[in-house]
Coordinates of C-alpha atoms and ligand atoms in Angstrom, one line a residue:
X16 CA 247.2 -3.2 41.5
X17 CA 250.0 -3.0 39.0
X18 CA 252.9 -0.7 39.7
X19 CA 254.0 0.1 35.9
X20 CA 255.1 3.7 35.6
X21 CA 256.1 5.3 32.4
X22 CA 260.0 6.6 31.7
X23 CA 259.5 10.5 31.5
X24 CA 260.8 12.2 28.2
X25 CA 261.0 15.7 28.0
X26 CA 258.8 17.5 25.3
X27 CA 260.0 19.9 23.4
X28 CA 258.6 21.2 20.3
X29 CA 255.8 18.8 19.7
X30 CA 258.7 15.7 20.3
X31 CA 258.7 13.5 23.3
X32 CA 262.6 12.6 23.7
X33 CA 265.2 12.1 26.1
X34 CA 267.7 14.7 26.4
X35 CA 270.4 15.5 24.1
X36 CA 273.3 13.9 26.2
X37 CA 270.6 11.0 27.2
X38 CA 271.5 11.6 30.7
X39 CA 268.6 10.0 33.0
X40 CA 267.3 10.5 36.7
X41 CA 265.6 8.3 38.9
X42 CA 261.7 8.4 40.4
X43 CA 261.1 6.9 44.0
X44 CA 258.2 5.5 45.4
X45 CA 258.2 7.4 48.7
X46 CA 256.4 4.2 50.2
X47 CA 258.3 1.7 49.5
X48 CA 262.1 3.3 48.5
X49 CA 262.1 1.4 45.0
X50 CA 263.1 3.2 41.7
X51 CA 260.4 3.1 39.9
X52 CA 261.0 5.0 36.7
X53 CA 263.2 7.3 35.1
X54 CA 262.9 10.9 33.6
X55 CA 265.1 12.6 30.9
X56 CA 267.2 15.1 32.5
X57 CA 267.4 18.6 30.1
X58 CA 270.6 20.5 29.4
X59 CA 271.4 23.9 28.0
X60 CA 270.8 22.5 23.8
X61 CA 267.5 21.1 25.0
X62 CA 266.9 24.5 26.8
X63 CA 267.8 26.4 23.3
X64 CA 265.2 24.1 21.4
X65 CA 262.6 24.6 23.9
X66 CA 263.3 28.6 23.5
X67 CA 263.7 28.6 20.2
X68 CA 260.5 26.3 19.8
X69 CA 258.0 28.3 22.5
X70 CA 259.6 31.6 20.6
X71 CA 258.1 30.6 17.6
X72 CA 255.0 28.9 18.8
X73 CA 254.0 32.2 20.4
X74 CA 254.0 34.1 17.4
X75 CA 251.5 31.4 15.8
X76 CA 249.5 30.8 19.2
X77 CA 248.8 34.4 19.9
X78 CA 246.9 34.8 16.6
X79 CA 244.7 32.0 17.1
X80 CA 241.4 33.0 18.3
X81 CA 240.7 32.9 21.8
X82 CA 237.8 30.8 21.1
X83 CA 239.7 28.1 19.2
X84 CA 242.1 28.0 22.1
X85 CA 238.9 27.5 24.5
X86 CA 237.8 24.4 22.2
X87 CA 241.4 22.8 22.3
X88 CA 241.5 23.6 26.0
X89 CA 237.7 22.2 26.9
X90 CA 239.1 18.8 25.2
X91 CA 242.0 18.4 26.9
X92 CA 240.2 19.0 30.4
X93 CA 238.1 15.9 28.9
X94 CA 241.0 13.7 28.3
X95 CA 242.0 14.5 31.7
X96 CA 238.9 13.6 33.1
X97 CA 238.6 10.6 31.0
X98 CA 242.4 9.3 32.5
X99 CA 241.7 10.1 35.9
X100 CA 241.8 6.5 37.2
X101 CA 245.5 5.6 35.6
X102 CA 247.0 9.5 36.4
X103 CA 245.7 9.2 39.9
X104 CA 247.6 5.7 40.2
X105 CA 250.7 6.5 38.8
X106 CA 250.7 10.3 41.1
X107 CA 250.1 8.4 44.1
X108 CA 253.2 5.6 43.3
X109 CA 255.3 8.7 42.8
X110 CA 254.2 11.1 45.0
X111 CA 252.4 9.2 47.8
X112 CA 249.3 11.0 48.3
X113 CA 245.9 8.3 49.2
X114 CA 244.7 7.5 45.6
X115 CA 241.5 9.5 46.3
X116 CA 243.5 12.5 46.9
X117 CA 245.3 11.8 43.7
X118 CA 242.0 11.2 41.6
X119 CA 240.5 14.8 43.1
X120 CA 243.5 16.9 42.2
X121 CA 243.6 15.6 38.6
X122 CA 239.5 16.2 38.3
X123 CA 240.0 19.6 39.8
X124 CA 243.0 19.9 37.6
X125 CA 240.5 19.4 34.3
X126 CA 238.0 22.5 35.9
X127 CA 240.9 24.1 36.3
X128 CA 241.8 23.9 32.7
X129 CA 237.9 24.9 31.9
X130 CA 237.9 27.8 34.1
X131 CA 240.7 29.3 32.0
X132 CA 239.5 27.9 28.7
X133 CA 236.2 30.0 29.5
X134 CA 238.0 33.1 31.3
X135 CA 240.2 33.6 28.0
X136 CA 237.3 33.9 26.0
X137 CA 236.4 37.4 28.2
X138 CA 239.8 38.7 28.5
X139 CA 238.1 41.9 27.4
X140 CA 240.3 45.6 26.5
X141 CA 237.7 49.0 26.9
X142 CA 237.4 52.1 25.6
X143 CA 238.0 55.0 27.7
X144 CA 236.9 58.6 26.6
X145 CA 239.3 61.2 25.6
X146 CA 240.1 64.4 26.9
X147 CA 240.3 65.3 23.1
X148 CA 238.2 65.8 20.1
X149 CA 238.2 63.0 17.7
X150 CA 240.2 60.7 20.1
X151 CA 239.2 57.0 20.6
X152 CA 241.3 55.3 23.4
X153 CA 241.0 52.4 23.4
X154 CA 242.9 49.4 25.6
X155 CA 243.6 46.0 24.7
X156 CA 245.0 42.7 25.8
X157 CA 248.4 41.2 25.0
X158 CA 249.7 38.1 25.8
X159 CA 253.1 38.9 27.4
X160 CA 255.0 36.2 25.7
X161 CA 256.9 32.8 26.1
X162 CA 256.4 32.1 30.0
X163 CA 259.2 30.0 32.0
X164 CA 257.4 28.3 34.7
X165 CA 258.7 26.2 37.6
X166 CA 256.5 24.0 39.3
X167 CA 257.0 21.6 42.7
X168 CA 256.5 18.0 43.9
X169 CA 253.7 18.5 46.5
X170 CA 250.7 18.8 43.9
X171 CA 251.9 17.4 40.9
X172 CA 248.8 18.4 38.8
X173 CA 247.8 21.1 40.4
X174 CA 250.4 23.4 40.6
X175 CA 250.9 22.9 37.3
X176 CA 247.8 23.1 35.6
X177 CA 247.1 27.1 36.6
X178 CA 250.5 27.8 34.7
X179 CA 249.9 26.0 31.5
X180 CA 246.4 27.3 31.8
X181 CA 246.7 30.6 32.3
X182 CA 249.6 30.7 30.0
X183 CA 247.8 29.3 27.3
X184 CA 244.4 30.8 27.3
X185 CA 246.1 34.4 27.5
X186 CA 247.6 33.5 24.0
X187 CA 251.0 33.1 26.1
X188 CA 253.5 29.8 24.6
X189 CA 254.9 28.1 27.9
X190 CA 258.8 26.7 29.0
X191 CA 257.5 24.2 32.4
X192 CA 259.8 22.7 34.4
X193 CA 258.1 19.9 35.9
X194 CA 259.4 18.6 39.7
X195 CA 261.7 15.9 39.5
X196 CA 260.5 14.5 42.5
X197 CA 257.1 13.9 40.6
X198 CA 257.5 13.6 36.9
X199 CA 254.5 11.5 35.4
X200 CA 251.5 13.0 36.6
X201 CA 252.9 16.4 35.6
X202 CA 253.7 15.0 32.2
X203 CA 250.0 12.6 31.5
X204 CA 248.8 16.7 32.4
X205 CA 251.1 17.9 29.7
X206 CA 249.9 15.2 27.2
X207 CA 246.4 15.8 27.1
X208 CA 246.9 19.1 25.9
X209 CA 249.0 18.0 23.2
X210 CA 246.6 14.7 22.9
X211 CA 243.9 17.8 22.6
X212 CA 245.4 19.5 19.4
X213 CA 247.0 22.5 21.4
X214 CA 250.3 22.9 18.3
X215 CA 253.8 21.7 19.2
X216 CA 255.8 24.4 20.8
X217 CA 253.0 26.0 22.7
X218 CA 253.7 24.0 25.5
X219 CA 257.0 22.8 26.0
X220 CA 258.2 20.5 29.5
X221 CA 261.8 19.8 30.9
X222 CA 263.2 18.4 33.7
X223 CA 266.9 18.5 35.2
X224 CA 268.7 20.2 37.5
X225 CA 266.5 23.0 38.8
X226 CA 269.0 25.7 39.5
X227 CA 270.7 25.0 36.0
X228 CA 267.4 25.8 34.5
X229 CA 266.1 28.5 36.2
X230 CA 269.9 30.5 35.6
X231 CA 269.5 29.6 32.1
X232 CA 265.8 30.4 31.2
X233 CA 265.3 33.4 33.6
X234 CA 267.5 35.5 32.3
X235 CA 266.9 34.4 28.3
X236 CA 265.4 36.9 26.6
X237 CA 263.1 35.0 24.5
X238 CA 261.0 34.5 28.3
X239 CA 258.8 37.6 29.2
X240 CA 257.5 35.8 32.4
X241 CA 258.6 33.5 35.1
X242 CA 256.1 31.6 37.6
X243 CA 257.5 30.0 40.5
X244 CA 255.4 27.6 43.6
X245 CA 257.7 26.6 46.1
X246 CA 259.5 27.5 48.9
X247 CA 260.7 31.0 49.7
X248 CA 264.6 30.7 49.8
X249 CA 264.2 29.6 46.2
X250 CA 261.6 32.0 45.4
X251 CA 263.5 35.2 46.7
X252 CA 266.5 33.8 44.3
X253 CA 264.2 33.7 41.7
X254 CA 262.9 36.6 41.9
X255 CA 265.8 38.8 42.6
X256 CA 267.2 37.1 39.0
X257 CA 264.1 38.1 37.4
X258 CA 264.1 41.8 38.7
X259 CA 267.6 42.1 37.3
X260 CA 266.4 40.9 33.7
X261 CA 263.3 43.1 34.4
X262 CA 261.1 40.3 34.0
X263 CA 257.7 39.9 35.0
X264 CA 257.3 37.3 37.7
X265 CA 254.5 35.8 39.5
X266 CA 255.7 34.1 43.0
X267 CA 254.2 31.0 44.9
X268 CA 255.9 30.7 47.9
X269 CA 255.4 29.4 51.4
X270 CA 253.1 29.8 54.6
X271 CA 252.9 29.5 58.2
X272 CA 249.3 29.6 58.6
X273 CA 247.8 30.2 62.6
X274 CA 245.0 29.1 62.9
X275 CA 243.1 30.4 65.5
X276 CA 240.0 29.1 67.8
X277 CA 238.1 31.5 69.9
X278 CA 236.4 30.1 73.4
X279 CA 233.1 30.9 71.3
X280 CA 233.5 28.9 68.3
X281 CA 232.4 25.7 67.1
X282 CA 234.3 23.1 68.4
X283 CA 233.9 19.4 66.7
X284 CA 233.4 21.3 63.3
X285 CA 236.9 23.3 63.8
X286 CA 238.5 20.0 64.9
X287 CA 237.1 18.7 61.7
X288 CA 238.4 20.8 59.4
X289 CA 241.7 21.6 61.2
X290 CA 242.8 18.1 61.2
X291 CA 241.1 16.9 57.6
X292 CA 243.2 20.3 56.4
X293 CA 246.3 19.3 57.8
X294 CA 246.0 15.7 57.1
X295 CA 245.7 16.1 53.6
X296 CA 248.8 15.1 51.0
X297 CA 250.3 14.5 54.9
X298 CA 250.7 18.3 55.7
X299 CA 252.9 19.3 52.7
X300 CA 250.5 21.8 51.3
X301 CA 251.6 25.4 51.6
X302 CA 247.9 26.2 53.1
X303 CA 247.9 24.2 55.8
X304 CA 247.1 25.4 59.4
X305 CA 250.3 25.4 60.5
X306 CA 250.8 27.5 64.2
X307 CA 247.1 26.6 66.3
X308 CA 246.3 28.6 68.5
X309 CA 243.4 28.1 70.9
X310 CA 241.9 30.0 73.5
X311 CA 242.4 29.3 76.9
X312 CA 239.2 27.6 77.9
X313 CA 238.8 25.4 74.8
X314 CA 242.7 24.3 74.9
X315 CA 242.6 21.0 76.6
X316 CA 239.6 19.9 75.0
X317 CA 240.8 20.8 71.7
X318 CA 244.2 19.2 72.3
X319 CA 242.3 16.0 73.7
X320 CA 240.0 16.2 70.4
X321 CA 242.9 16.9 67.8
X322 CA 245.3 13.8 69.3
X323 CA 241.8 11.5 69.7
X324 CA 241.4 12.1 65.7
X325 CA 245.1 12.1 64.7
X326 CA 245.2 8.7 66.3
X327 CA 242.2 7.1 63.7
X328 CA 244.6 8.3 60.7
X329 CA 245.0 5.3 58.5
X330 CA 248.9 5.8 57.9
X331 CA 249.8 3.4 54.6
X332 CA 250.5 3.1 51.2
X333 CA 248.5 5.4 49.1
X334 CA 247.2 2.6 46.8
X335 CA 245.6 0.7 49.9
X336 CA 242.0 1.7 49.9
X337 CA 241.8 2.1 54.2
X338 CA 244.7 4.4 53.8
X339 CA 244.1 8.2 54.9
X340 CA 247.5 9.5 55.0
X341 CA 250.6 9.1 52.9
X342 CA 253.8 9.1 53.4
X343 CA 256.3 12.0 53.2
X344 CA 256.9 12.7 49.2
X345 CA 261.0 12.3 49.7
X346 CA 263.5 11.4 51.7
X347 CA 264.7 15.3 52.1
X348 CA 261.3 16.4 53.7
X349 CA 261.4 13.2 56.3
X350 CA 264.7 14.2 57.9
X351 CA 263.4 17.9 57.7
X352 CA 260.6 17.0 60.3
X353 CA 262.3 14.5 62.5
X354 CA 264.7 17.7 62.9
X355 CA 262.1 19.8 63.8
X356 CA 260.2 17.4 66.1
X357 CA 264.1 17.0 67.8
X358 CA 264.8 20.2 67.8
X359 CA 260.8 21.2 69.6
X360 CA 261.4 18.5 71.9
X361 CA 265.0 19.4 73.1
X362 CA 263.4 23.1 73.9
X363 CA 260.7 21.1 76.3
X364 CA 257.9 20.6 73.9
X365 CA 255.4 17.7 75.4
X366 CA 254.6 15.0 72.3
X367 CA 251.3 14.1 72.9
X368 CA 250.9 11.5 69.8
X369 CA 253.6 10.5 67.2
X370 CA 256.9 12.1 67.3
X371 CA 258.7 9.6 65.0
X372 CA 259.4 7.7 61.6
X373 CA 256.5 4.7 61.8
X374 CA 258.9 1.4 59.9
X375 CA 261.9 2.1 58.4
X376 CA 261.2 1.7 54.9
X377 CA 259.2 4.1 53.1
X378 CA 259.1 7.6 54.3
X379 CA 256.0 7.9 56.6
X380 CA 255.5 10.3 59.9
X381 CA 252.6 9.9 61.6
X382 CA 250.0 13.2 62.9
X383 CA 252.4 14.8 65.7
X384 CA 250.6 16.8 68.5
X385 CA 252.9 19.3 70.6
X386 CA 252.1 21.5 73.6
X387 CA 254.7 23.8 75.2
X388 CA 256.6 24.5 72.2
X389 CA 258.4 27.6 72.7
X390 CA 258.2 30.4 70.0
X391 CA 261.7 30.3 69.2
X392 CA 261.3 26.7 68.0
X393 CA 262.2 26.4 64.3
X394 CA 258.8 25.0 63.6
X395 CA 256.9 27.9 64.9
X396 CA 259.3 30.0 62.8
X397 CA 259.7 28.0 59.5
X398 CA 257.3 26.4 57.5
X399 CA 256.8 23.0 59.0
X400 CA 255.4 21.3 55.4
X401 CA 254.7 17.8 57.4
X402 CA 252.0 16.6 59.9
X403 CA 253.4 18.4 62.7
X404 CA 250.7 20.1 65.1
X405 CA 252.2 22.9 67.6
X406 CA 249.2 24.1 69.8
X407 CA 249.7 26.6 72.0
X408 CA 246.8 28.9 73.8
X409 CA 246.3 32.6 74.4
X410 CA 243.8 35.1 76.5
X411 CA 243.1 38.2 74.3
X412 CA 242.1 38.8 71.0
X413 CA 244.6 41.3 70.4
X414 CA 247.4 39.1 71.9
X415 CA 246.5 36.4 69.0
X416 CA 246.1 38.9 66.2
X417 CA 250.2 39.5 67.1
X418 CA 250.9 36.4 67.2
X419 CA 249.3 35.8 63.6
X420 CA 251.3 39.1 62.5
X421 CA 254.6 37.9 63.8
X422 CA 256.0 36.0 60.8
X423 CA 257.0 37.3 57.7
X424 CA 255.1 35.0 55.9
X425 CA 251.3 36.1 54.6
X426 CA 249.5 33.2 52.9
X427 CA 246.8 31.7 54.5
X428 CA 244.7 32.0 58.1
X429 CA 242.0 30.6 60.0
X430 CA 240.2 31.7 62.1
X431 CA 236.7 30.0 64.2
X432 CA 234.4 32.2 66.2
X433 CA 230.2 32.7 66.4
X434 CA 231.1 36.3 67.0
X435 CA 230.7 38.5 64.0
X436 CA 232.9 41.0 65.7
X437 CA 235.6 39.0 65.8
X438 CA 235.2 37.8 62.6
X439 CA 235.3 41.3 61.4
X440 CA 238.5 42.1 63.2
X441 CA 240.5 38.8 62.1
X442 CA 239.9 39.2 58.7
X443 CA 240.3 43.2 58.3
X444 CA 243.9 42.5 60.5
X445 CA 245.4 39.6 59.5
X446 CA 248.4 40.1 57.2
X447 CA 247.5 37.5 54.8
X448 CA 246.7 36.8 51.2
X449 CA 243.6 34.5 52.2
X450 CA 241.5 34.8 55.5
X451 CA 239.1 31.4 56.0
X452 CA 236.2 31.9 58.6
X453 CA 235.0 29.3 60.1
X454 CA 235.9 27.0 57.6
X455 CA 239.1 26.4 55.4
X456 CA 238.1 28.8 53.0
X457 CA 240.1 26.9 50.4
X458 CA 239.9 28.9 47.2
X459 CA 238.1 27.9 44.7
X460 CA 239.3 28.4 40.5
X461 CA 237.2 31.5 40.1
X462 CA 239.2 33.4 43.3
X463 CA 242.3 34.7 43.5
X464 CA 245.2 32.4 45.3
X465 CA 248.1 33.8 46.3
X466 CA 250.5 35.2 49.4
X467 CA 252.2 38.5 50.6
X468 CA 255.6 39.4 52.0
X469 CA 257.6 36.6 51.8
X470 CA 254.6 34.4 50.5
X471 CA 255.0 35.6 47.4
X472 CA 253.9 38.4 44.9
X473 CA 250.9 38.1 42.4
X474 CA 247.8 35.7 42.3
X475 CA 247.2 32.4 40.9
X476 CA 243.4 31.6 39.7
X477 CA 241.0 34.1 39.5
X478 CA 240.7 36.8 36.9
X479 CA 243.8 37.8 38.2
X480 CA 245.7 34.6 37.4
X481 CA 244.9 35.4 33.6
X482 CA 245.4 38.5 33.8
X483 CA 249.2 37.7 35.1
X484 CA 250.1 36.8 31.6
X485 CA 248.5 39.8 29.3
X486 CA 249.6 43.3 29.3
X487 CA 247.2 46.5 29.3
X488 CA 248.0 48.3 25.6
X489 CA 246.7 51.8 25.1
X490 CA 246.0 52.5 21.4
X491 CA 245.1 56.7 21.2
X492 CA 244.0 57.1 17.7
X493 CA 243.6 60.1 15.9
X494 CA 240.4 60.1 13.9
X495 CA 241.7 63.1 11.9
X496 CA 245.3 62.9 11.4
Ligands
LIG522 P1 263.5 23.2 47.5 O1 263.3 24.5 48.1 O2 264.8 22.8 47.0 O3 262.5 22.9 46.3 C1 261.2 23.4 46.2 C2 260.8 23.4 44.7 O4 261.5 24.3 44.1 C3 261.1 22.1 44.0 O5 260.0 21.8 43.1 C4 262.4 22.3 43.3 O6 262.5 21.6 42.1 C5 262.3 23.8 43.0 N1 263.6 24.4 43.0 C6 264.5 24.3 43.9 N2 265.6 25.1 43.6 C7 265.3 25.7 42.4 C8 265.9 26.6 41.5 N3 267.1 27.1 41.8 N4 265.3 27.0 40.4 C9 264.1 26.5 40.0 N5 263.4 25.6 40.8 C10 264.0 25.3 42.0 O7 263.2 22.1 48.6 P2 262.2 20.8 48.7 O8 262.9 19.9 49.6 O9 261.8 20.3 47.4 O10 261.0 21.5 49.4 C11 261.3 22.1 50.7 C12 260.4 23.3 50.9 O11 259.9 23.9 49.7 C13 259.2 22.9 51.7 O12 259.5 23.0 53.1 C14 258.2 24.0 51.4 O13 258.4 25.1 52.3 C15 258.6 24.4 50.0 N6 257.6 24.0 49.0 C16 256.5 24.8 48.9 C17 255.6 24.5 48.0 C18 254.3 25.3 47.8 O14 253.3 24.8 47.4 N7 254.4 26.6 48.0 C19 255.7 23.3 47.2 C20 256.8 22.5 47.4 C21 257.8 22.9 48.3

């Protein structure tokens, strides 16, 4: 398979071009170490012509009618579904994902883009009755304006598509900045909207140095709305810059999900999904189960079950067709689970399978199963983003449901049981912005996605994912002035 991968301009205006100083940054294969491309690298004059560009843009853009937007948008979902094949290869030589991870993120990616295209078409206002004679009230939609939107590494496609998209179908013009880490899926994405007709300036993407960016764009005020996805140090940043500017922000930040089996539950289908969840993109998905915790009668055979599958994990290149896991996306998040693992094991965690780097070249970490990892371990603490497996066990219902409660984090949890009851109780008391039952519950385009507490503030997908980008305006009019 060939390894050609495209040199990363930024686009600004309707213009793919380098940057204004023609400063470049490199792109590394994550399984093999080589450079493999370059991307344009933005600084504060290419900022002010994005600005200046999405500033204008909106004040075409939200004019157009929603149901032109949906016709520009339904073609570029096309176009993305036509370039699957070549955007899955060149995510996977930049990201590291399997290649059939990488080919269902960019289909989902062009649903995505429908979902909105459709949703925009029924961003409806209402009429509300007065308390007054000869008083219609009625509310409307708004498109909040030019959106500065930041998104990350681990889901090239995906994390970006629900910005542009819900930007764009609102009526909202659009500042991304792509992840470095992962430049050319995230810009073939781009492309097919402008490839679709969507007008230059509506959608504008930069890369550079992140915090440059963000200290620049956030507080602008040609941007009405930041989005963020990634990890909650950065987020809180972000947001606190945001609340000072008074700018509307919607927040994508991490998770620490338990995941919990009860001695009742189904235990080869839990196994299933808890490993096939925490497999995938090699664990770096803010969703994934993350603290397991198994009741006491099920815990050896679920610990037995969960090394017995990690162990038929294809480890590899993702362009290799037997491969089922990836490597690690960077070098940064490889030495951040090796210190983790350490740091478990010098506290008296048992390794039951894996525990370190597999080669030395290319950044892969193999499934790593841990009993007797104590709570104060960083991993149980901190979001682990790798294929690290803490399992620990508990006797009571209510001791678990503390457990699951005791972070600050509120993204995602699982839960297995055949008792109704139970199921009732986990998801009325888990402190979490998604509770999946007996399966991974993995939301779908039309549901709302999103944390609380330090997972973040305001929903992705859904209704409310469009509706993140329009305000409510109340027009009270006077029918005889
Ligand atoms: P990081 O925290 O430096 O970066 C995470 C993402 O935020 C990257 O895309 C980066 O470009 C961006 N970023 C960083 N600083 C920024 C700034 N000041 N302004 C704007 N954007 C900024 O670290 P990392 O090594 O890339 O990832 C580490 C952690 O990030 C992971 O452990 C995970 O917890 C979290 N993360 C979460 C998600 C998610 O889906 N929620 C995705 C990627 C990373």
């Amino acid at each position: 398979m060939s390894l050609s991968y495209p040199d990363i301009n930024l686009l600004i205006n309707g213009k793919w071009r380098p940057g204004n100083s023609k400063k470049w940054s490199n792109v590394v294969n994550p399984a093999t170490e080589e450079i493999v491309g370059k991307f344009a690298v933005a600084e504060t004059i290419d900022l002010d012509e994005s600005l200046e560009a999405a500033d204008t843009a909106f004040k075409r853009w939200k004019k157009v009618a929603p149901f032109t937007r949906y016709k520009m948008m339904r073609s570029a979902a096309e176009l993305l579904r036509q370039r699957v094949d070549e955007i899955a290869r060149i995510m996977t030589i930049e990201q590291g994902k399997p290649l059939a991870e990488a080919k269902g993120e960019t289909l989902l990616g062009a649903d995505t883009i429908d979902w909105f295209a459709e949703e925009g078409r029924r961003a409806y206002g209402r009429v509300i009755p007065s308390q007054m004679e000869n008083v219609n009230q009625i509310v409307i939609k708004e498109p909040v304006g030019p959106v500065a939107a930041f998104s990350p590494w681990n889901f090239p496609i995906n994390q970006a598509v629900r910005k542009i998209s819900g930007a764009i179908a609102a009526g909202c013009s659009i500042i991304l900045k792509g992840p470095e880490d992962t430049p050319a899926s995230c810009a073939e994405l781009v492309k097919v909207f402008v490839d679709a007709g969507v007008p230059s300036g509506v959608i504008n993407l930069v890369y550079g140095i992140p915090s440059d960016i963000s200290n620049y764009l956030i507080p602008h005020p040609i941007v009405k709305k930041i989005s963020f996805t990634g990890s909650t140090a950065v987020g809180k940043k972000l947001a606190s810059l945001a609340a000072e500017y008074m700018k509307l922000s919607t927040m994508e930040l991490g998770g620490h999900a338990p995941a919990i089996v009860f001695n009742d539950a189904n235990l080869s289908a839990a196994l299933d999904v808890l490993t096939a969840q925490k497999f995938r993109n090699a664990g770096q998905v803010c969703v994934a189960p993350t603290r397991f915790l198994i009741q006491d009668k099920l815990f050896d055979q679920f610990v037995e079950g969960y090394v017995e599958r990690s162990k038929k994990v294809k480890l590899g290149n993702g362009l290799e067709p037997e491969t089922t896991m990836g490597p690690l996306a960077h070098d940064r998040r490889l030495a951040a689970v090796e210190e983790l693992v350490q740091e478990a094991t010098d506290l008296g965690a048992t390794i039951h399978t894996g525990g370190q780097r597999v080669g030395n070249v290319g950044y892969f970490y193999p499934p790593t199963v841990m009993t007797d990892v104590p709570i104060s371990a960083r991993m149980m603490n901190e979001e682990p983003f790798g294929p690290v497996i803490p399992i620990s066990s508990f006797s009571t219902i209510d001791e678990v449901l503390i457990e699951a409660n005791r972070l600050p984090y509120g993204l995602s949890a699982y839960a297995y049981t055949a008792s109704s009851e139970i199921a009732d109780r986990v998801g009325q008391e888990i402190e979490s912005g998604i509770v999946g039952i007996n399966h991974h519950g993995q939301p779908a385009i039309e549901t709302p996605f999103g944390g609380i507490q330090d997972s973040g503030q305001g929903k992705e997908n859904g209704i409310e994912g469009l509706e993140s980008y329009m305000h409510s305006k109340l027009i009270s009019h006077k029918t005889t002035p």
